[in-house]
Each structure stands twice: as structure tokens, then as C-alpha cells.
PDB file of C-alpha atoms in Angstrom:
ATOM      1  CA  SER A 106    -116.990  31.162  12.851  1.00 87.00           C
ATOM      2  CA  ILE A 107    -116.839  33.219  16.065  1.00 93.00           C
ATOM      3  CA  LYS A 108    -117.335  36.981  15.911  1.00 95.00           C
ATOM      4  CA  ALA A 109    -116.337  39.132  18.857  1.00 94.00           C
ATOM      5  CA  PRO A 110    -118.367  42.297  19.460  1.00 91.00           C
ATOM      6  CA  PRO A 111    -116.856  45.779  19.329  1.00 88.00           C
ATOM      7  CA  GLY A 112    -115.522  47.083  22.611  1.00 86.00           C
ATOM      8  CA  ALA A 113    -112.509  47.134  24.921  1.00 87.00           C
ATOM      9  CA  PHE A 114    -112.193  44.007  27.059  1.00 92.00           C
ATOM     10  CA  ARG A 115    -109.867  43.376  30.012  1.00 94.00           C
ATOM     11  CA  LEU A 116    -108.446  39.863  30.276  1.00 97.00           C
ATOM     12  CA  ASN A 117    -106.913  38.002  33.208  1.00 97.00           C
ATOM     13  CA  TYR A 118    -106.870  34.684  31.307  1.00 98.00           C
ATOM     14  CA  PRO A 119    -106.291  34.032  27.586  1.00 98.00           C
ATOM     15  CA  CYS A 120    -109.102  33.628  25.078  1.00 97.00           C
ATOM     16  CA  LEU A 121    -108.590  30.209  23.444  1.00 96.00           C
ATOM     17  CA  PHE A 122    -108.804  29.319  19.768  1.00 95.00           C
ATOM     18  CA  ASN A 123    -108.327  26.270  17.572  1.00 92.00           C
ATOM     19  CA  GLN A 124    -109.788  25.585  14.136  1.00 92.00           C
ATOM     20  CA  GLY A 125    -112.176  27.964  12.427  1.00 95.00           C
ATOM     21  CA  ILE A 126    -112.454  31.730  12.007  1.00 97.00           C
ATOM     22  CA  TYR A 127    -112.096  34.128  14.939  1.00 97.00           C
ATOM     23  CA  GLU A 128    -113.022  37.652  13.971  1.00 97.00           C
ATOM     24  CA  GLY A 129    -113.045  40.951  15.826  1.00 96.00           C
ATOM     25  CA  ALA A 130    -114.743  44.166  14.762  1.00 93.00           C
ATOM     26  CA  GLY A 131    -111.484  45.843  13.767  1.00 93.00           C
ATOM     27  CA  ALA A 132    -107.987  46.528  15.097  1.00 93.00           C
ATOM     28  CA  GLY A 133    -108.491  50.233  15.764  1.00 84.00           C
ATOM     29  CA  ASN A 134    -110.076  50.027  19.219  1.00 69.00           C
ATOM     30  CA  TYR A 135    -108.232  52.813  20.979  1.00 59.00           C
ATOM     31  CA  SER A 136    -109.074  56.168  22.490  1.00 54.00           C
ATOM     32  CA  GLY A 137    -106.552  56.480  25.285  1.00 54.00           C
ATOM     33  CA  SER A 138    -107.951  54.094  27.872  1.00 57.00           C
ATOM     34  CA  PRO A 139    -109.719  50.718  28.045  1.00 56.00           C
ATOM     35  CA  GLY A 140    -113.476  50.923  28.307  1.00 53.00           C
ATOM     36  CA  GLN A 141    -113.838  53.456  25.518  1.00 57.00           C
ATOM     37  CA  SER A 142    -114.291  52.125  22.024  1.00 55.00           C
ATOM     38  CA  THR A 143    -113.608  53.509  18.567  1.00 65.00           C
ATOM     39  CA  GLY A 144    -115.529  50.662  17.003  1.00 74.00           C
ATOM     40  CA  GLY A 145    -113.002  47.845  16.964  1.00 89.00           C
ATOM     41  CA  THR A 146    -112.342  44.915  19.301  1.00 93.00           C
ATOM     42  CA  GLY A 147    -109.561  45.583  21.795  1.00 92.00           C
ATOM     43  CA  LEU A 148    -108.194  42.886  24.119  1.00 95.00           C
ATOM     44  CA  TYR A 149    -106.270  44.356  27.066  1.00 94.00           C
ATOM     45  CA  LEU A 150    -104.086  42.312  29.414  1.00 97.00           C
ATOM     46  CA  ASP A 151    -104.985  42.970  33.035  1.00 96.00           C
ATOM     47  CA  ASN A 152    -101.525  42.383  34.480  1.00 95.00           C
ATOM     48  CA  ALA A 153    -102.571  43.223  38.037  1.00 95.00           C
ATOM     49  CA  THR A 154    -105.096  40.365  38.276  1.00 97.00           C
ATOM     50  CA  TRP A 155    -103.648  37.846  35.816  1.00 97.00           C
ATOM     51  CA  TYR A 156    -104.158  34.149  36.741  1.00 97.00           C
ATOM     52  CA  THR A 157    -100.465  33.303  36.579  1.00 95.00           C
ATOM     53  CA  SER A 158    -100.864  29.875  38.201  1.00 95.00           C
ATOM     54  CA  ARG A 159    -103.261  28.774  35.456  1.00 94.00           C
ATOM     55  CA  SER A 160    -101.562  30.509  32.552  1.00 95.00           C
ATOM     56  CA  PRO A 161     -97.907  31.488  33.126  1.00 96.00           C
ATOM     57  CA  GLU A 162     -97.754  33.140  29.695  1.00 97.00           C
ATOM     58  CA  ARG A 163     -99.951  36.194  29.336  1.00 98.00           C
ATOM     59  CA  PHE A 164    -101.663  36.019  25.950  1.00 98.00           C
ATOM     60  CA  CYS A 165    -104.738  37.795  24.678  1.00 98.00           C
ATOM     61  CA  LEU A 166    -105.408  34.841  22.360  1.00 98.00           C
ATOM     62  CA  LYS A 167    -103.824  31.402  22.801  1.00 97.00           C
ATOM     63  CA  SER A 168    -104.069  28.251  20.693  1.00 96.00           C
ATOM     64  CA  ILE A 169    -105.504  25.339  22.675  1.00 94.00           C
ATOM     65  CA  THR A 170    -102.518  23.236  21.568  1.00 92.00           C
ATOM     66  CA  TRP A 171    -100.087  25.398  23.552  1.00 94.00           C
ATOM     67  CA  GLY A 172     -97.407  23.258  25.175  1.00 91.00           C
ATOM     68  CA  MET A 173     -98.653  19.984  23.653  1.00 90.00           C
ATOM     69  CA  GLU A 174     -96.218  17.605  21.960  1.00 84.00           C
ATOM     70  CA  SER A 175     -98.903  16.274  19.607  1.00 80.00           C
ATOM     71  CA  GLY A 176    -101.677  17.998  17.705  1.00 76.00           C
ATOM     72  CA  TYR A 177    -101.790  21.160  15.628  1.00 82.00           C
ATOM     73  CA  ALA A 178    -103.842  24.344  15.608  1.00 85.00           C
ATOM     74  CA  GLU A 179    -104.811  23.759  11.985  1.00 88.00           C
ATOM     75  CA  CYS A 180    -106.992  25.682   9.564  1.00 92.00           C
ATOM     76  CA  PHE A 181    -107.537  28.773  11.728  1.00 95.00           C
ATOM     77  CA  THR A 182    -107.926  32.409  10.799  1.00 97.00           C
ATOM     78  CA  VAL A 183    -107.619  35.142  13.425  1.00 98.00           C
ATOM     79  CA  ARG A 184    -108.327  38.659  12.218  1.00 98.00           C
ATOM     80  CA  PHE A 185    -109.425  42.202  13.083  1.00 97.00           C
ATOM     81  CA  PHE A 186    -108.281  42.392  16.740  1.00 97.00           C
ATOM     82  CA  ARG A 187    -106.242  44.902  18.706  1.00 95.00           C
ATOM     83  CA  PHE A 188    -103.939  43.475  21.408  1.00 96.00           C
ATOM     84  CA  GLU A 189    -102.754  45.708  24.265  1.00 95.00           C
ATOM     85  CA  GLY A 190    -100.181  44.693  26.877  1.00 96.00           C
ATOM     86  CA  GLY A 191     -99.856  47.836  28.981  1.00 91.00           C
ATOM     87  CA  LYS A 192     -96.033  47.937  28.730  1.00 88.00           C
ATOM     88  CA  THR A 193     -95.615  50.811  26.292  1.00 79.00           C
ATOM     89  CA  SER A 194     -93.139  52.865  28.336  1.00 79.00           C
ATOM     90  CA  SER A 195     -91.505  50.027  30.265  1.00 82.00           C
ATOM     91  CA  ALA A 196     -88.467  47.876  29.597  1.00 86.00           C
ATOM     92  CA  HIS A 197     -88.876  44.141  29.040  1.00 92.00           C
ATOM     93  CA  ASP A 198     -89.457  42.163  32.245  1.00 94.00           C
ATOM     94  CA  PRO A 199     -87.737  38.746  31.872  1.00 95.00           C
ATOM     95  CA  SER A 200     -89.860  37.149  34.623  1.00 95.00           C
ATOM     96  CA  TYR A 201     -92.791  36.436  32.297  1.00 96.00           C
ATOM     97  CA  ILE A 202     -93.778  36.058  28.655  1.00 97.00           C
ATOM     98  CA  ALA A 203     -96.581  38.123  27.186  1.00 98.00           C
ATOM     99  CA  ALA A 204     -97.834  38.400  23.613  1.00 98.00           C
ATOM    100  CA  GLY A 205    -100.951  39.440  21.788  1.00 98.00           C
ATOM    101  CA  ILE A 206    -101.347  35.980  20.328  1.00 98.00           C
ATOM    102  CA  GLY A 207     -99.555  32.740  21.182  1.00 97.00           C
ATOM    103  CA  VAL A 208     -99.622  30.069  18.475  1.00 96.00           C
ATOM    104  CA  TRP A 209     -98.157  26.609  19.094  1.00 95.00           C
ATOM    105  CA  ASP A 210     -97.606  24.227  16.179  1.00 93.00           C
ATOM    106  CA  SER A 211     -99.721  25.988  13.603  1.00 92.00           C
ATOM    107  CA  GLY A 212    -100.855  23.626  10.886  1.00 89.00           C
ATOM    108  CA  GLU A 213    -102.275  23.842   7.401  1.00 92.00           C
ATOM    109  CA  ALA A 214    -104.159  26.874   6.081  1.00 92.00           C
ATOM    110  CA  SER A 215    -103.553  29.024   9.161  1.00 94.00           C
ATOM    111  CA  SER A 216    -103.231  32.803   9.231  1.00 96.00           C
ATOM    112  CA  VAL A 217    -103.357  35.938  11.379  1.00 98.00           C
ATOM    113  CA  GLU A 218    -104.688  38.951   9.506  1.00 98.00           C
ATOM    114  CA  SER A 219    -105.142  42.703  10.031  1.00 98.00           C
ATOM    115  CA  CYS A 220    -104.329  42.746  13.751  1.00 98.00           C
ATOM    116  CA  TYR A 221    -102.493  45.342  15.837  1.00 97.00           C
ATOM    117  CA  ALA A 222    -100.269  44.497  18.832  1.00 97.00           C
ATOM    118  CA  PHE A 223     -99.090  47.261  21.147  1.00 95.00           C
ATOM    119  CA  GLY A 224     -97.055  47.330  24.342  1.00 95.00           C
ATOM    120  CA  LEU A 225     -96.698  43.602  25.055  1.00 97.00           C
ATOM    121  CA  ASN A 226     -93.917  42.619  27.447  1.00 96.00           C
ATOM    122  CA  SER A 227     -92.347  40.084  25.038  1.00 97.00           C
ATOM    123  CA  TYR A 228     -93.836  39.819  21.539  1.00 98.00           C
ATOM    124  CA  GLY A 229     -96.673  41.292  19.569  1.00 98.00           C
ATOM    125  CA  TYR A 230     -97.165  37.891  17.927  1.00 98.00           C
ATOM    126  CA  MET A 231     -95.523  34.689  19.188  1.00 98.00           C
ATOM    127  CA  ASN A 232     -95.289  31.736  16.828  1.00 97.00           C
ATOM    128  CA  VAL A 233     -93.718  28.544  18.211  1.00 96.00           C
ATOM    129  CA  ARG A 234     -92.813  25.657  15.889  1.00 91.00           C
ATOM    130  CA  GLY A 235     -95.397  24.589  13.323  1.00 86.00           C
ATOM    131  CA  THR A 236     -95.787  25.039   9.586  1.00 88.00           C
ATOM    132  CA  PRO A 237     -97.061  26.779   7.613  1.00 91.00           C
ATOM    133  CA  SER A 238     -97.878  30.137   9.159  1.00 92.00           C
ATOM    134  CA  ARG A 239     -98.916  33.429   7.576  1.00 96.00           C
ATOM    135  CA  PHE A 240     -99.214  36.936   8.988  1.00 98.00           C
ATOM    136  CA  ASP A 241    -100.957  39.372   6.653  1.00 98.00           C
ATOM    137  CA  GLN A 242    -101.045  43.173   7.153  1.00 98.00           C
ATOM    138  CA  CYS A 243    -100.356  43.011  10.897  1.00 98.00           C
ATOM    139  CA  SER A 244     -98.751  45.768  12.970  1.00 97.00           C
ATOM    140  CA  ALA A 245     -96.568  45.573  16.076  1.00 97.00           C
ATOM    141  CA  PHE A 246     -95.454  48.587  18.130  1.00 95.00           C
ATOM    142  CA  SER A 247     -93.445  48.995  21.348  1.00 95.00           C
ATOM    143  CA  ASN A 248     -93.157  45.325  22.273  1.00 96.00           C
ATOM    144  CA  GLY A 249     -90.356  44.320  24.631  1.00 95.00           C
ATOM    145  CA  ILE A 250     -88.446  41.755  22.551  1.00 96.00           C
ATOM    146  CA  PHE A 251     -89.799  41.364  18.999  1.00 97.00           C
ATOM    147  CA  GLY A 252     -92.862  42.486  17.118  1.00 98.00           C
ATOM    148  CA  PHE A 253     -93.071  39.024  15.535  1.00 98.00           C
ATOM    149  CA  GLY A 254     -91.338  36.360  17.654  1.00 98.00           C
ATOM    150  CA  LEU A 255     -90.646  33.171  15.686  1.00 98.00           C
ATOM    151  CA  ILE A 256     -89.421  30.651  18.238  1.00 97.00           C
ATOM    152  CA  GLY A 257     -88.074  27.105  17.790  1.00 96.00           C
ATOM    153  CA  ASN A 258     -89.108  27.167  14.156  1.00 94.00           C
ATOM    154  CA  ASP A 259     -86.256  25.428  12.312  1.00 93.00           C
ATOM    155  CA  LEU A 260     -88.738  23.185  10.431  1.00 90.00           C
ATOM    156  CA  SER A 261     -91.242  25.956   9.740  1.00 93.00           C
ATOM    157  CA  THR A 262     -92.335  27.955   6.733  1.00 95.00           C
ATOM    158  CA  ILE A 263     -93.567  31.421   7.709  1.00 96.00           C
ATOM    159  CA  THR A 264     -94.706  34.254   5.441  1.00 97.00           C
ATOM    160  CA  ILE A 265     -95.154  37.800   6.731  1.00 98.00           C
ATOM    161  CA  ILE A 266     -96.850  40.184   4.303  1.00 98.00           C
ATOM    162  CA  GLY A 267     -96.877  43.945   4.878  1.00 98.00           C
ATOM    163  CA  PRO A 268     -95.671  44.068   8.494  1.00 98.00           C
ATOM    164  CA  SER A 269     -95.446  47.498  10.104  1.00 98.00           C
ATOM    165  CA  GLY A 270     -94.055  48.437  13.479  1.00 96.00           C
ATOM    166  CA  ASP A 271     -91.819  50.730  15.513  1.00 95.00           C
ATOM    167  CA  ASP A 272     -89.713  50.479  18.664  1.00 94.00           C
ATOM    168  CA  ASN A 273     -89.643  46.761  19.268  1.00 95.00           C
ATOM    169  CA  GLY A 274     -86.336  45.004  19.993  1.00 91.00           C
ATOM    170  CA  ALA A 275     -86.609  43.959  16.349  1.00 96.00           C
ATOM    171  CA  LEU A 276     -89.656  44.006  14.141  1.00 98.00           C
ATOM    172  CA  ILE A 277     -89.115  40.309  13.309  1.00 98.00           C
ATOM    173  CA  GLY A 278     -86.963  37.966  15.382  1.00 98.00           C
ATOM    174  CA  VAL A 279     -86.009  34.294  15.057  1.00 98.00           C
ATOM    175  CA  ARG A 280     -84.744  32.353  18.066  1.00 98.00           C
ATOM    176  CA  SER A 281     -84.390  28.816  19.413  1.00 97.00           C
ATOM    177  CA  GLY A 282     -86.761  27.615  22.095  1.00 96.00           C
ATOM    178  CA  TYR A 283     -89.020  24.855  23.388  1.00 93.00           C
ATOM    179  CA  GLY A 284     -86.560  22.147  22.396  1.00 92.00           C
ATOM    180  CA  ARG A 285     -85.913  23.247  18.812  1.00 93.00           C
ATOM    181  CA  PRO A 286     -83.384  25.470  17.069  1.00 94.00           C
ATOM    182  CA  GLY A 287     -84.396  28.717  15.488  1.00 96.00           C
ATOM    183  CA  GLY A 288     -84.371  29.154  11.737  1.00 96.00           C
ATOM    184  CA  GLY A 289     -86.876  27.927   9.194  1.00 95.00           C
ATOM    185  CA  THR A 290     -87.942  29.433   5.898  1.00 97.00           C
ATOM    186  CA  VAL A 291     -89.133  32.967   6.615  1.00 97.00           C
ATOM    187  CA  THR A 292     -90.305  35.258   3.816  1.00 98.00           C
ATOM    188  CA  VAL A 293     -90.985  38.939   4.521  1.00 98.00           C
ATOM    189  CA  VAL A 294     -92.592  41.143   1.866  1.00 98.00           C
ATOM    190  CA  GLY A 295     -93.181  44.895   2.024  1.00 98.00           C
ATOM    191  CA  ALA A 296     -92.078  45.801   5.572  1.00 98.00           C
ATOM    192  CA  LYS A 297     -92.068  49.227   7.260  1.00 97.00           C
ATOM    193  CA  SER A 298     -89.939  49.798  10.357  1.00 94.00           C
ATOM    194  CA  GLU A 299     -88.971  52.829  12.463  1.00 94.00           C
ATOM    195  CA  SER A 300     -86.927  53.135  15.639  1.00 94.00           C
ATOM    196  CA  GLY A 301     -86.475  55.814  18.302  1.00 92.00           C
ATOM    197  CA  LYS A 302     -89.910  57.441  18.261  1.00 89.00           C
ATOM    198  CA  ARG A 303     -90.886  56.246  21.758  1.00 85.00           C
ATOM    199  CA  THR A 304     -89.249  55.397  25.061  1.00 82.00           C
ATOM    200  CA  PRO A 305     -87.630  53.228  26.114  1.00 84.00           C
ATOM    201  CA  TYR A 306     -85.401  53.258  23.035  1.00 83.00           C
ATOM    202  CA  ARG A 307     -84.991  49.649  21.989  1.00 88.00           C
ATOM    203  CA  LYS A 308     -82.867  50.324  18.870  1.00 91.00           C
ATOM    204  CA  GLN A 309     -85.124  48.240  16.651  1.00 94.00           C
ATOM    205  CA  LYS A 310     -83.667  46.160  13.879  1.00 96.00           C
ATOM    206  CA  LEU A 311     -85.835  45.129  10.974  1.00 97.00           C
ATOM    207  CA  PHE A 312     -84.877  41.450  11.260  1.00 98.00           C
ATOM    208  CA  ASP A 313     -82.810  39.583  13.861  1.00 98.00           C
ATOM    209  CA  GLY A 314     -82.361  35.896  13.059  1.00 97.00           C
ATOM    210  CA  GLN A 315     -80.447  33.032  14.654  1.00 97.00           C
ATOM    211  CA  GLY A 316     -80.295  29.389  13.634  1.00 96.00           C
ATOM    212  CA  ALA A 317     -80.848  27.135  10.626  1.00 94.00           C
ATOM    213  CA  GLY A 318     -82.386  29.819   8.453  1.00 95.00           C
ATOM    214  CA  ASN A 319     -83.532  30.332   4.901  1.00 97.00           C
ATOM    215  CA  TRP A 320     -84.614  33.988   5.036  1.00 98.00           C
ATOM    216  CA  THR A 321     -85.900  36.239   2.262  1.00 98.00           C
ATOM    217  CA  ILE A 322     -86.707  39.928   2.692  1.00 98.00           C
ATOM    218  CA  ASN A 323     -88.203  41.599  -0.363  1.00 98.00           C
ATOM    219  CA  GLY A 324     -89.005  45.297  -0.165  1.00 97.00           C
ATOM    220  CA  ALA A 325     -88.568  47.237   3.082  1.00 97.00           C
ATOM    221  CA  TRP A 326     -88.303  50.838   4.275  1.00 96.00           C
ATOM    222  CA  VAL A 327     -86.566  51.413   7.607  1.00 96.00           C
ATOM    223  CA  HIS A 328     -85.670  54.593   9.500  1.00 95.00           C
ATOM    224  CA  ALA A 329     -84.043  55.187  12.881  1.00 94.00           C
ATOM    225  CA  ILE A 330     -83.065  58.153  15.040  1.00 93.00           C
ATOM    226  CA  ASP A 331     -81.500  56.139  17.903  1.00 90.00           C
ATOM    227  CA  ALA A 332     -78.611  54.553  15.926  1.00 87.00           C
ATOM    228  CA  PRO A 333     -79.215  50.778  15.946  1.00 89.00           C
ATOM    229  CA  GLU A 334     -76.113  48.845  14.943  1.00 89.00           C
ATOM    230  CA  CYS A 335     -77.670  47.294  11.847  1.00 95.00           C
ATOM    231  CA  VAL A 336     -80.868  46.850   9.877  1.00 97.00           C
ATOM    232  CA  ILE A 337     -80.572  43.051   9.700  1.00 97.00           C
ATOM    233  CA  ALA A 338     -78.701  40.769  12.095  1.00 97.00           C
ATOM    234  CA  CYS A 339     -78.017  37.278  10.799  1.00 95.00           C
ATOM    235  CA  ASP A 340     -76.361  34.447  12.759  1.00 96.00           C
ATOM    236  CA  PHE A 341     -76.543  30.949  11.287  1.00 96.00           C
ATOM    237  CA  GLN A 342     -74.578  29.562  14.278  1.00 94.00           C
ATOM    238  CA  THR A 343     -73.334  26.074  13.352  1.00 93.00           C
ATOM    239  CA  TYR A 344     -75.961  25.534  10.654  1.00 93.00           C
ATOM    240  CA  ASN A 345     -75.949  25.970   6.907  1.00 91.00           C
ATOM    241  CA  GLY A 346     -78.164  28.884   5.984  1.00 94.00           C
ATOM    242  CA  GLN A 347     -78.854  31.627   3.493  1.00 96.00           C
ATOM    243  CA  ILE A 348     -80.374  35.077   3.351  1.00 97.00           C
ATOM    244  CA  ALA A 349     -81.553  37.120   0.368  1.00 97.00           C
ATOM    245  CA  VAL A 350     -82.433  40.816   0.675  1.00 97.00           C
ATOM    246  CA  THR A 351     -83.762  43.006  -2.144  1.00 97.00           C
ATOM    247  CA  GLY A 352     -85.375  46.413  -2.303  1.00 97.00           C
ATOM    248  CA  LEU A 353     -84.095  47.688   1.054  1.00 96.00           C
ATOM    249  CA  ARG A 354     -84.109  51.448   1.743  1.00 95.00           C
ATOM    250  CA  HIS A 355     -82.676  52.545   5.078  1.00 94.00           C
ATOM    251  CA  ASP A 356     -81.298  55.528   6.963  1.00 94.00           C
ATOM    252  CA  GLY A 357     -80.018  56.088  10.493  1.00 92.00           C
ATOM    253  CA  TYR A 358     -78.338  52.674  10.791  1.00 91.00           C
ATOM    254  CA  THR A 359     -74.610  51.992  11.000  1.00 85.00           C
ATOM    255  CA  VAL A 360     -74.698  49.109   8.498  1.00 92.00           C
ATOM    256  CA  ALA A 361     -77.385  47.224   6.603  1.00 93.00           C
ATOM    257  CA  LEU A 362     -76.389  43.609   7.391  1.00 93.00           C
ATOM    258  CA  ARG A 363     -74.342  42.103  10.179  1.00 87.00           C
TER     259      ARG A 363
END
């Protein structure tokens, strides 16, 4: 078990994790600027000095299996961190990927718990391939593409409990990537989503999925003031797939499902 101290820490290279428990002092480390602490553990990307040649993706935390074709980041728990990307008022820059945490091929008994991701260029949380994965009571605000980016995960089982987040491209997104289709079995329980509270307006959907999906959304409240086209976007492409949605309350959207 590794416990990080309270404080606000600038990073120009990712902190690495594998098996075991990685624990911060809380996700509430914020008082307006890095270097001032409210008692939690905040990890801030230093985009100006980032070691791009050594780590093209800018992650606060990165599994040591990233990019490997064998091996899993099994039996890990990451919890109680705040991730800051410094892109709160900027549009997504397609020249690089940035996320609060980058997980590659998660394995058994793995979870991310009670973390907060804010202002990352790409995703609050990026999960590539792997199964199973669990995100429990995590928040994602003002991230350039998705709050939770589930990439190349057609063989995955992913459970997201109690996600909260505003003004991402979508709170939860499923896409192909890294040699695999998007999809997988994704279960979302008890989500909260708002759109249009901050600039730039990204017209956040609750869920935006593409690929060979088996997707269940059970209980969600969503609100928008910037008129996104739909709450849930679903594209099974050439694959067989299914989606089940219950307990959805929404306002400010043109349609619920497209």
C-alpha cells in the first residue's frame, strides 16, 4: 500500500502504478491555484515542461502496463486523488492525449474510487481494453472529449457507480482504439450530468457509445442549458448490440436516445 501525502503536486511525468493500493489524502485539493492545499492530494499536469519524448500521453497516474501487448495491471485500487489538467476553459487539442489516469488492460479486482478529474485535454479517466474494471463515486468535469473514456474495450466488462460530471464532450464515451473495436459490457448506475455551465460549451451527452456494445444505464438525472442533440447516443455500427435504459430524468435535450 502506497499513501501519498496531502498537498498539490506538479507533474511533468506520470506517476506509475501496478498492483496494490494507491491512496491519496482526498480528492478535494483545490483552492484556486496549485501549491495551496485544502487537505487532499492534488496532481497537476505541468503542460509547459512535460517530458513528451518519454511519455507522449500526459497522465497524472499511468499503469506500468501501458502500451504492452502482454501483462495486466491486476488487483489495483486507486483512490482519493484529485487530477487537474489545466484545460478548463480551452477546447480539446487533438495533438496530444491527456487524462487523470491511464489504465491499460486492467485485470482482476481492479478499481478507481472517490477521485475527481478536472480540465484534462482528453479524458478524466482513460480505460483501454482489459476486464474487469470498476469506477466508484468518481467525478469528471470540463474534460475535452469524455469524462470516462472507454477505448478499444469490446471484450471488457466495466461498471461505473455514481458518476458525476458536467461539461465534458460526454460524461461516458465508448470508442474503438489501439487495435480493438469499441463496445463491451458497460453498466452505469446512479449518474448525474449537467451541460452548459462552463465554457467552452461542449454540449455534453450522458453516454456516447460506438461498437459491439451491451450497455445498461440504471438511474440518471441529466440537465442542459446548451441544447445537446440527445442524452444518449448509441451506434452499434456493424455489430450486434443492445442497450437498456431505466430511471432516466432529463430536461434541456432534444431527444433522449439517438
